[in-house]
PDB file of C-alpha atoms in Angstrom:
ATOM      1  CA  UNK A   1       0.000   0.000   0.000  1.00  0.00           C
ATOM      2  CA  UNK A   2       1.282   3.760  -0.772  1.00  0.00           C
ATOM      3  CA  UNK A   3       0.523   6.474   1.015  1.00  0.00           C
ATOM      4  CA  UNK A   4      -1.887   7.984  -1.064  1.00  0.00           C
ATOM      5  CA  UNK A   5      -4.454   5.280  -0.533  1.00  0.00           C
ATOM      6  CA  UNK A   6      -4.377   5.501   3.346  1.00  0.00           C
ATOM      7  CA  UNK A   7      -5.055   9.590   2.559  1.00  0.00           C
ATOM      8  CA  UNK A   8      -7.517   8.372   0.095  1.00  0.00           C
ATOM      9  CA  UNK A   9      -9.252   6.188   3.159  1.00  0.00           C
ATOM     10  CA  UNK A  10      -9.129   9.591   5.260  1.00  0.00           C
ATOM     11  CA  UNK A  11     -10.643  11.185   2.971  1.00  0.00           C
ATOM     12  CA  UNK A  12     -13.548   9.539   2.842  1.00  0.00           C
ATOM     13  CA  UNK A  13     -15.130  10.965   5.429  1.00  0.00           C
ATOM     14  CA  UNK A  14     -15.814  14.481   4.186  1.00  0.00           C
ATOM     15  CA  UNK A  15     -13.131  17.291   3.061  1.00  0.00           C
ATOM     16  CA  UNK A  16     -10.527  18.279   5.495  1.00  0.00           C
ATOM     17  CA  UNK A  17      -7.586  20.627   5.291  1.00  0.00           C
ATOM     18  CA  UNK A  18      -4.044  19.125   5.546  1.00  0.00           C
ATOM     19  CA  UNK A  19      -4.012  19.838   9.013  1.00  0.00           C
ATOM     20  CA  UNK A  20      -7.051  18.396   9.945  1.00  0.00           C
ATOM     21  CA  UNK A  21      -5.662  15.188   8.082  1.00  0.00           C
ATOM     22  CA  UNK A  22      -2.645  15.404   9.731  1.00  0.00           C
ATOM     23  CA  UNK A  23      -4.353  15.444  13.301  1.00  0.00           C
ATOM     24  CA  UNK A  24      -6.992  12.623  11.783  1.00  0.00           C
ATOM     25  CA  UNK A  25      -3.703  10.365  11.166  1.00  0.00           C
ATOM     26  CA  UNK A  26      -2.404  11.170  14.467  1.00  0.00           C
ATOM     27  CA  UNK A  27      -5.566  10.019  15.805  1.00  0.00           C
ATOM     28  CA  UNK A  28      -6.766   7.196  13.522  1.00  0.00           C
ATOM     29  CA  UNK A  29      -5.429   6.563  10.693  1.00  0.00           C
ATOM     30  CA  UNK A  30      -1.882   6.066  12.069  1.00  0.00           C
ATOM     31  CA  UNK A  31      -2.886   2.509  14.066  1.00  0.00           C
ATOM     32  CA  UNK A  32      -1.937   1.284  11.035  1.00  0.00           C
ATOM     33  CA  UNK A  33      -0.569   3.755   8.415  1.00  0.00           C
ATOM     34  CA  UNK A  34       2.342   6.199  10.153  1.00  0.00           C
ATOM     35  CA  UNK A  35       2.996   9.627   8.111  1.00  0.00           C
ATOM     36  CA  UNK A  36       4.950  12.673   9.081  1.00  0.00           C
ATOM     37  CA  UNK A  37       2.773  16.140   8.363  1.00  0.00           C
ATOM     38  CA  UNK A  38       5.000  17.290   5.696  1.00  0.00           C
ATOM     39  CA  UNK A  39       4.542  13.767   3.863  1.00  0.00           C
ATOM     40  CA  UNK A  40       0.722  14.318   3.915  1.00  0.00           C
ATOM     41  CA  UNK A  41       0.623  17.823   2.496  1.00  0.00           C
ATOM     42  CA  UNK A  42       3.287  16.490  -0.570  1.00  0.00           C
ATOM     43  CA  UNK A  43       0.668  13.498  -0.968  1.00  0.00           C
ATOM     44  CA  UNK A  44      -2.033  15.551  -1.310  1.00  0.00           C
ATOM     45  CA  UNK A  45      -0.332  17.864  -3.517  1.00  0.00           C
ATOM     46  CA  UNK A  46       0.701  14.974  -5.777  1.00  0.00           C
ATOM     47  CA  UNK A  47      -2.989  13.676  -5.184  1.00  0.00           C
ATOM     48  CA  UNK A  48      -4.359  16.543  -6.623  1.00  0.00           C
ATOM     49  CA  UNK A  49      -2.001  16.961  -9.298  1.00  0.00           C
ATOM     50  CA  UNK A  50      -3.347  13.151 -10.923  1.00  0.00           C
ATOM     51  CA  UNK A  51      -7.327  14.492 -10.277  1.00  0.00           C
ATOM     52  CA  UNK A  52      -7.727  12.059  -7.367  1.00  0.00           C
ATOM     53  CA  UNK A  53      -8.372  14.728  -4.864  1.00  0.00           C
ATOM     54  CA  UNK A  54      -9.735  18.512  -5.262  1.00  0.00           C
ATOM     55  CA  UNK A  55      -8.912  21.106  -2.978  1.00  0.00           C
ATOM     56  CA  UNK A  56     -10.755  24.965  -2.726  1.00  0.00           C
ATOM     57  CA  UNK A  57      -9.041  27.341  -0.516  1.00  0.00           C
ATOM     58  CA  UNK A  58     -10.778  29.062   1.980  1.00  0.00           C
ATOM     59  CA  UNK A  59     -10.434  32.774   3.175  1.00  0.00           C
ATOM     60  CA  UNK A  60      -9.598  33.457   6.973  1.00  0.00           C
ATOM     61  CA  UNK A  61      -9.463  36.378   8.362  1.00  0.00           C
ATOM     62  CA  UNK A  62      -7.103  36.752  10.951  1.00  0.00           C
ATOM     63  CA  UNK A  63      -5.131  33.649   9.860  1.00  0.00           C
ATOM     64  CA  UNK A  64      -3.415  32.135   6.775  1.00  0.00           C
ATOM     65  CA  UNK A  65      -5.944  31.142   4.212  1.00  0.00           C
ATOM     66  CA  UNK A  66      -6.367  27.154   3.639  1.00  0.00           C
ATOM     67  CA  UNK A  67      -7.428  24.748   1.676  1.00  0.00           C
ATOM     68  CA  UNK A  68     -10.108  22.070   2.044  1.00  0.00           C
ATOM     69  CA  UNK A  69      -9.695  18.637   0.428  1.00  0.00           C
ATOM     70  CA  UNK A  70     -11.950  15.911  -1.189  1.00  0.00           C
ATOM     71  CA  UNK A  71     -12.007  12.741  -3.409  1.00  0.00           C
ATOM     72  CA  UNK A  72     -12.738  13.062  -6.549  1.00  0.00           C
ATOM     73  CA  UNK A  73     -14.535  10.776  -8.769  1.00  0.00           C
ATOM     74  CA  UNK A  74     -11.407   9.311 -10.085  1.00  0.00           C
ATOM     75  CA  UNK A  75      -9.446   9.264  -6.331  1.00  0.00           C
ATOM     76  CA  UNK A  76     -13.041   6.443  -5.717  1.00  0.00           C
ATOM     77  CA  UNK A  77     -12.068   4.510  -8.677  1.00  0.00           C
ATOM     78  CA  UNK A  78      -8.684   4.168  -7.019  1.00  0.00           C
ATOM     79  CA  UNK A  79      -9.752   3.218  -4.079  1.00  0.00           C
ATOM     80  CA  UNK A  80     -12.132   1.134  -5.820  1.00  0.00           C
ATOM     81  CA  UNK A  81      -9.401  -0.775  -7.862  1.00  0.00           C
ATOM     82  CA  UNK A  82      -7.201  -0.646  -4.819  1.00  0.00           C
ATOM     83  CA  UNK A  83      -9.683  -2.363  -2.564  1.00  0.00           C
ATOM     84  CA  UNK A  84     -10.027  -5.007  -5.444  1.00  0.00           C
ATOM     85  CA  UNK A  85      -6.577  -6.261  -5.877  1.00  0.00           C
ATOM     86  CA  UNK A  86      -5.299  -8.889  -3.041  1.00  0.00           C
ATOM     87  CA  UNK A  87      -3.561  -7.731   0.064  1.00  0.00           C
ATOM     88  CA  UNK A  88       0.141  -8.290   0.697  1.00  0.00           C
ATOM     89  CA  UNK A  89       0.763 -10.048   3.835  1.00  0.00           C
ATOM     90  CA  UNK A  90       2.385  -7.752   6.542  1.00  0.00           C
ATOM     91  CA  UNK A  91       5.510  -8.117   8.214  1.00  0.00           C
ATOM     92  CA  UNK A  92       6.881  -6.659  11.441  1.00  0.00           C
ATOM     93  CA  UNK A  93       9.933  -4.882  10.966  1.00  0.00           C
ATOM     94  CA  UNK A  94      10.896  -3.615  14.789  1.00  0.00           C
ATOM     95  CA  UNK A  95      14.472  -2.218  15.970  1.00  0.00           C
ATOM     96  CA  UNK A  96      13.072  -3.613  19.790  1.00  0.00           C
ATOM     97  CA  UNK A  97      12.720  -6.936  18.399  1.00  0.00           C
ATOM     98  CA  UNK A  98      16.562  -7.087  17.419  1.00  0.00           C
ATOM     99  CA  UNK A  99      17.827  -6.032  20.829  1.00  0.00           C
ATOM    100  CA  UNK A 100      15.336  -8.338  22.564  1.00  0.00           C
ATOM    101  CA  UNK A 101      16.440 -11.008  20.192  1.00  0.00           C
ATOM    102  CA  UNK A 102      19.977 -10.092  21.616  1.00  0.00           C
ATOM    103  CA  UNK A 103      19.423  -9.460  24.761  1.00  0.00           C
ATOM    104  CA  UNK A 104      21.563 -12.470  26.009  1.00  0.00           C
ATOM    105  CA  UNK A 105      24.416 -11.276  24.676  1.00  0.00           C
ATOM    106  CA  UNK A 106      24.145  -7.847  25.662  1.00  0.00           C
ATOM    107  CA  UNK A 107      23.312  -5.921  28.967  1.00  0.00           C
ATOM    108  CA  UNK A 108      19.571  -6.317  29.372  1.00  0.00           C
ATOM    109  CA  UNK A 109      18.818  -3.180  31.841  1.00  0.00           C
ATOM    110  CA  UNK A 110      18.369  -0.841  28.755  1.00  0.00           C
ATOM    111  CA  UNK A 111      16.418  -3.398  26.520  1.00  0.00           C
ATOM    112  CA  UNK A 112      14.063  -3.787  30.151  1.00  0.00           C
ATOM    113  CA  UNK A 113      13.765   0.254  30.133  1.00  0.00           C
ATOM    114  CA  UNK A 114      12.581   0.510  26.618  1.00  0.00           C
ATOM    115  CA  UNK A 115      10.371  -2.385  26.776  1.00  0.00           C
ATOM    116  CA  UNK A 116       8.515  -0.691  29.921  1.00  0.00           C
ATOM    117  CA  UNK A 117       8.664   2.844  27.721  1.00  0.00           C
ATOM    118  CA  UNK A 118       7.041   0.955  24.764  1.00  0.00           C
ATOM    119  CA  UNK A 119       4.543  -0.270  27.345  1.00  0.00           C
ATOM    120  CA  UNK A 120       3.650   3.011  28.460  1.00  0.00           C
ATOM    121  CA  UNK A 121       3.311   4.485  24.749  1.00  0.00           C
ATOM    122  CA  UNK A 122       0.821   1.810  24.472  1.00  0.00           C
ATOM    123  CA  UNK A 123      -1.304   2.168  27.160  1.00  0.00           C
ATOM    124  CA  UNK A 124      -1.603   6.009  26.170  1.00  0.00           C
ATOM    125  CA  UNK A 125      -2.475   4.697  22.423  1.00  0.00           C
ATOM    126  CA  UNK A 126      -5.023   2.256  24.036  1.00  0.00           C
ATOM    127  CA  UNK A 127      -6.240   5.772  25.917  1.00  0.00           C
ATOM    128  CA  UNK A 128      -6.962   7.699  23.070  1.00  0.00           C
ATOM    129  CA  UNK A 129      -8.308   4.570  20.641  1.00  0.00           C
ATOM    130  CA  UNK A 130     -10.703   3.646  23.489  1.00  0.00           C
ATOM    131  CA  UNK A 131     -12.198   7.202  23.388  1.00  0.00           C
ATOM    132  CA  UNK A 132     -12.059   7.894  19.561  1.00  0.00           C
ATOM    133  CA  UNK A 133     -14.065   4.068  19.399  1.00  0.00           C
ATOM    134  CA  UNK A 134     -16.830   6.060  21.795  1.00  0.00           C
ATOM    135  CA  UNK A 135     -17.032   9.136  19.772  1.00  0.00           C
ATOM    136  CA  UNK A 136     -17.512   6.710  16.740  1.00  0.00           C
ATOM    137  CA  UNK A 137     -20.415   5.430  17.718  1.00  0.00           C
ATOM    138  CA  UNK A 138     -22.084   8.378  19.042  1.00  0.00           C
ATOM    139  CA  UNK A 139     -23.763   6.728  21.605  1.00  0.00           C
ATOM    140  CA  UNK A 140     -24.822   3.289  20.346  1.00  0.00           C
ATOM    141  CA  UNK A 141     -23.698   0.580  21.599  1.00  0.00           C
ATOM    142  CA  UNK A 142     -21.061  -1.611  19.846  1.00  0.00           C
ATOM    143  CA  UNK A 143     -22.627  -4.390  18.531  1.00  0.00           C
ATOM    144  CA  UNK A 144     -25.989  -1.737  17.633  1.00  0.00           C
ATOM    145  CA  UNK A 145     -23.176   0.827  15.733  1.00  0.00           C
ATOM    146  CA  UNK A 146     -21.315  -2.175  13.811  1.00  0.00           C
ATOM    147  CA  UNK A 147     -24.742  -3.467  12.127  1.00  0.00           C
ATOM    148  CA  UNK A 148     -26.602  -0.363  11.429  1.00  0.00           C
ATOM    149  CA  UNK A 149     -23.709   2.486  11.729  1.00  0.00           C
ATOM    150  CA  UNK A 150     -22.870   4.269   8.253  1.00  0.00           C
ATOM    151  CA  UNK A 151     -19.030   4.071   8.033  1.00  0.00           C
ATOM    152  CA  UNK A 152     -17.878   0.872   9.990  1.00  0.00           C
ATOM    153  CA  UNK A 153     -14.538   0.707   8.299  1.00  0.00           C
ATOM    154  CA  UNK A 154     -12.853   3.927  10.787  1.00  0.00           C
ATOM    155  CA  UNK A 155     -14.467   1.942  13.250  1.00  0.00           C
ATOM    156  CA  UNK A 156     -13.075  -2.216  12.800  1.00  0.00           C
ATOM    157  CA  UNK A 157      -9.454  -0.282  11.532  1.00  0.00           C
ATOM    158  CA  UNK A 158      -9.830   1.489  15.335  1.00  0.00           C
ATOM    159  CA  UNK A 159     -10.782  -1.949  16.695  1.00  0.00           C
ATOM    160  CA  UNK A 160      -7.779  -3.430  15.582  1.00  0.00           C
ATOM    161  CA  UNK A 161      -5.060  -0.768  16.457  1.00  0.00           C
ATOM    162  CA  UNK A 162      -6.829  -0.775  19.845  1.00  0.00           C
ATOM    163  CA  UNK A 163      -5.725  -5.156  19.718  1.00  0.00           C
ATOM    164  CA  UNK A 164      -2.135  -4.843  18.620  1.00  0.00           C
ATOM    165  CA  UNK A 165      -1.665  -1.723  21.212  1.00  0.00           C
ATOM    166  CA  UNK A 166      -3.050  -4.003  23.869  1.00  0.00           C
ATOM    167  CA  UNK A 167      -1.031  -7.172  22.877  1.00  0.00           C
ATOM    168  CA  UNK A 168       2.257  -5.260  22.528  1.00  0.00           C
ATOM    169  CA  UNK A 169       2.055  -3.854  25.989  1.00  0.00           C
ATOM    170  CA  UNK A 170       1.216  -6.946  27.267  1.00  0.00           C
ATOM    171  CA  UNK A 171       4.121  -8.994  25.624  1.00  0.00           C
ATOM    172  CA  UNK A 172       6.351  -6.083  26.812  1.00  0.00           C
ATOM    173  CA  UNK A 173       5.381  -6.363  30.148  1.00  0.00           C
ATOM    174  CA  UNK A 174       5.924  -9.894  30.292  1.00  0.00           C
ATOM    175  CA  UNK A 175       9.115  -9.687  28.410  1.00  0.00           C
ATOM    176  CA  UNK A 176      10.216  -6.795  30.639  1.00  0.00           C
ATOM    177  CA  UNK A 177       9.663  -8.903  33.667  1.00  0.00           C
ATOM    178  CA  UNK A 178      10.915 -11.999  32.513  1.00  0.00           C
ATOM    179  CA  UNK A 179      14.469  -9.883  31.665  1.00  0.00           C
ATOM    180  CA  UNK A 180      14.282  -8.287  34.997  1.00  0.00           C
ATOM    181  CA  UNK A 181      13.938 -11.737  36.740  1.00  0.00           C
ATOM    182  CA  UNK A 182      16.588 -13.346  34.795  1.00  0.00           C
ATOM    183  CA  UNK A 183      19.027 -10.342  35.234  1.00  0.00           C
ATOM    184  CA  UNK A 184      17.928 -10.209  39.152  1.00  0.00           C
ATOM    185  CA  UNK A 185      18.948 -14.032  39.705  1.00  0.00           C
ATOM    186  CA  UNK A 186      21.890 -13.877  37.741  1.00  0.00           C
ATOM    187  CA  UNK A 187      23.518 -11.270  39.918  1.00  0.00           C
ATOM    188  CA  UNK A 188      23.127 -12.931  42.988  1.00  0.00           C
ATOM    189  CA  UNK A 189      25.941 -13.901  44.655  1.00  0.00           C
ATOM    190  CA  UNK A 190      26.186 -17.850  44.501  1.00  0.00           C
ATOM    191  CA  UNK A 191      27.241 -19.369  47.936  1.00  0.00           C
ATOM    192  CA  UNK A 192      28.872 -22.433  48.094  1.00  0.00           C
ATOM    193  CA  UNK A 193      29.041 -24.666  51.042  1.00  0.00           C
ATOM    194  CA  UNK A 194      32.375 -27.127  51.631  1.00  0.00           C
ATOM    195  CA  UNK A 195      31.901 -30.399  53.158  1.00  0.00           C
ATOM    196  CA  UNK A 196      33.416 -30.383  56.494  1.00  0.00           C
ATOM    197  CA  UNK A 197      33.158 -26.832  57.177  1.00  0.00           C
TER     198      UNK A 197
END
């Protein structure tokens, strides 16, 4: 997948100003799609560029003038042909992996702190998912929203950032304690006992 279909996705759901979209990715979109601001605003210059998005700029007073974007006919088709063709499988590719993977041949007290940091990112991700999943529904219930709600799809991508933030905290936490144990028996001092002493 390419960036300009996961701004395609955000689009969807009205016309927004790259800011806005930037914030929505923050938010959303980036439980499973990570972009910096300033790739977002060249995507959606490229984006409307090939006629898959329109923008109209809108006067401020007070403030810089900006510009509102939407998907254009041709930006659906995309999607469209996009959501058609099969999905690659995904892959984790994680730098915490590697020096877990190592740990036992490397001091473990700075793999245990980042694992406990990673834990604590996710548990403010789970925060913020739990309470964009509310706002989602607008009141309804879960099961209610996911059978009669107009856009599910914001909702079930939500869903499953909020599963992988919960699982990776959890297998840090484990893996962070499990490290800490190991390390903690390690360094004990080993007494030995003579016969006939």
């Amino acid at each position: 997948m390419a960036l300009r279909h996961a701004v395609l996705a955000a689009l969807l759901d009205g016309e927004y100003s790259g800011y806005q979209l930037a914030k929505g990715f923050d938010i959303g979109v980036a439980n499973f799609w990570h972009a910096l601001p300033q790739q977002l605003y060249a995507e959606l210059a490229k984006l409307e560029t090939e006629g898959l998005v329109t923008g109209r700029e809108i006067v401020q007073e007070g403030r810089p003038n900006k510009r509102l974007f939407r998907v254009t006919d041709e930006g659906l088709a995309e999607m469209e042909r996009f959501a058609a063709r099969a999905a690659k499988p995904s892959f984790i590719r994680d730098d915490l992996l590697v020096k877990v993977q190592a740990v036992d041949g490397v001091a473990a007290a700075p793999v245990i702190e980042q694992l406990t940091e990673r834990a604590a990112v996710a548990d403010a991700k789970i925060e913020v998912l739990e309470k964009l999943l509310v706002r989602l529904r607008g009141g309804a219930d879960e099961d209610e929203f996911l059978r009669t709600g107009e856009r599910v799809g914001p909702y079930l991508t939500c869903l499953r950032g909020l599963a992988f933030e919960r699982e990776s905290r959890d297998w840090c936490r484990r893996a962070a304690a499990l490290l800490s144990e190991r390390r903690d028996r390690r360094d004990q001092p080993v007494v030995t006992v003579r016969s006939g002493e």
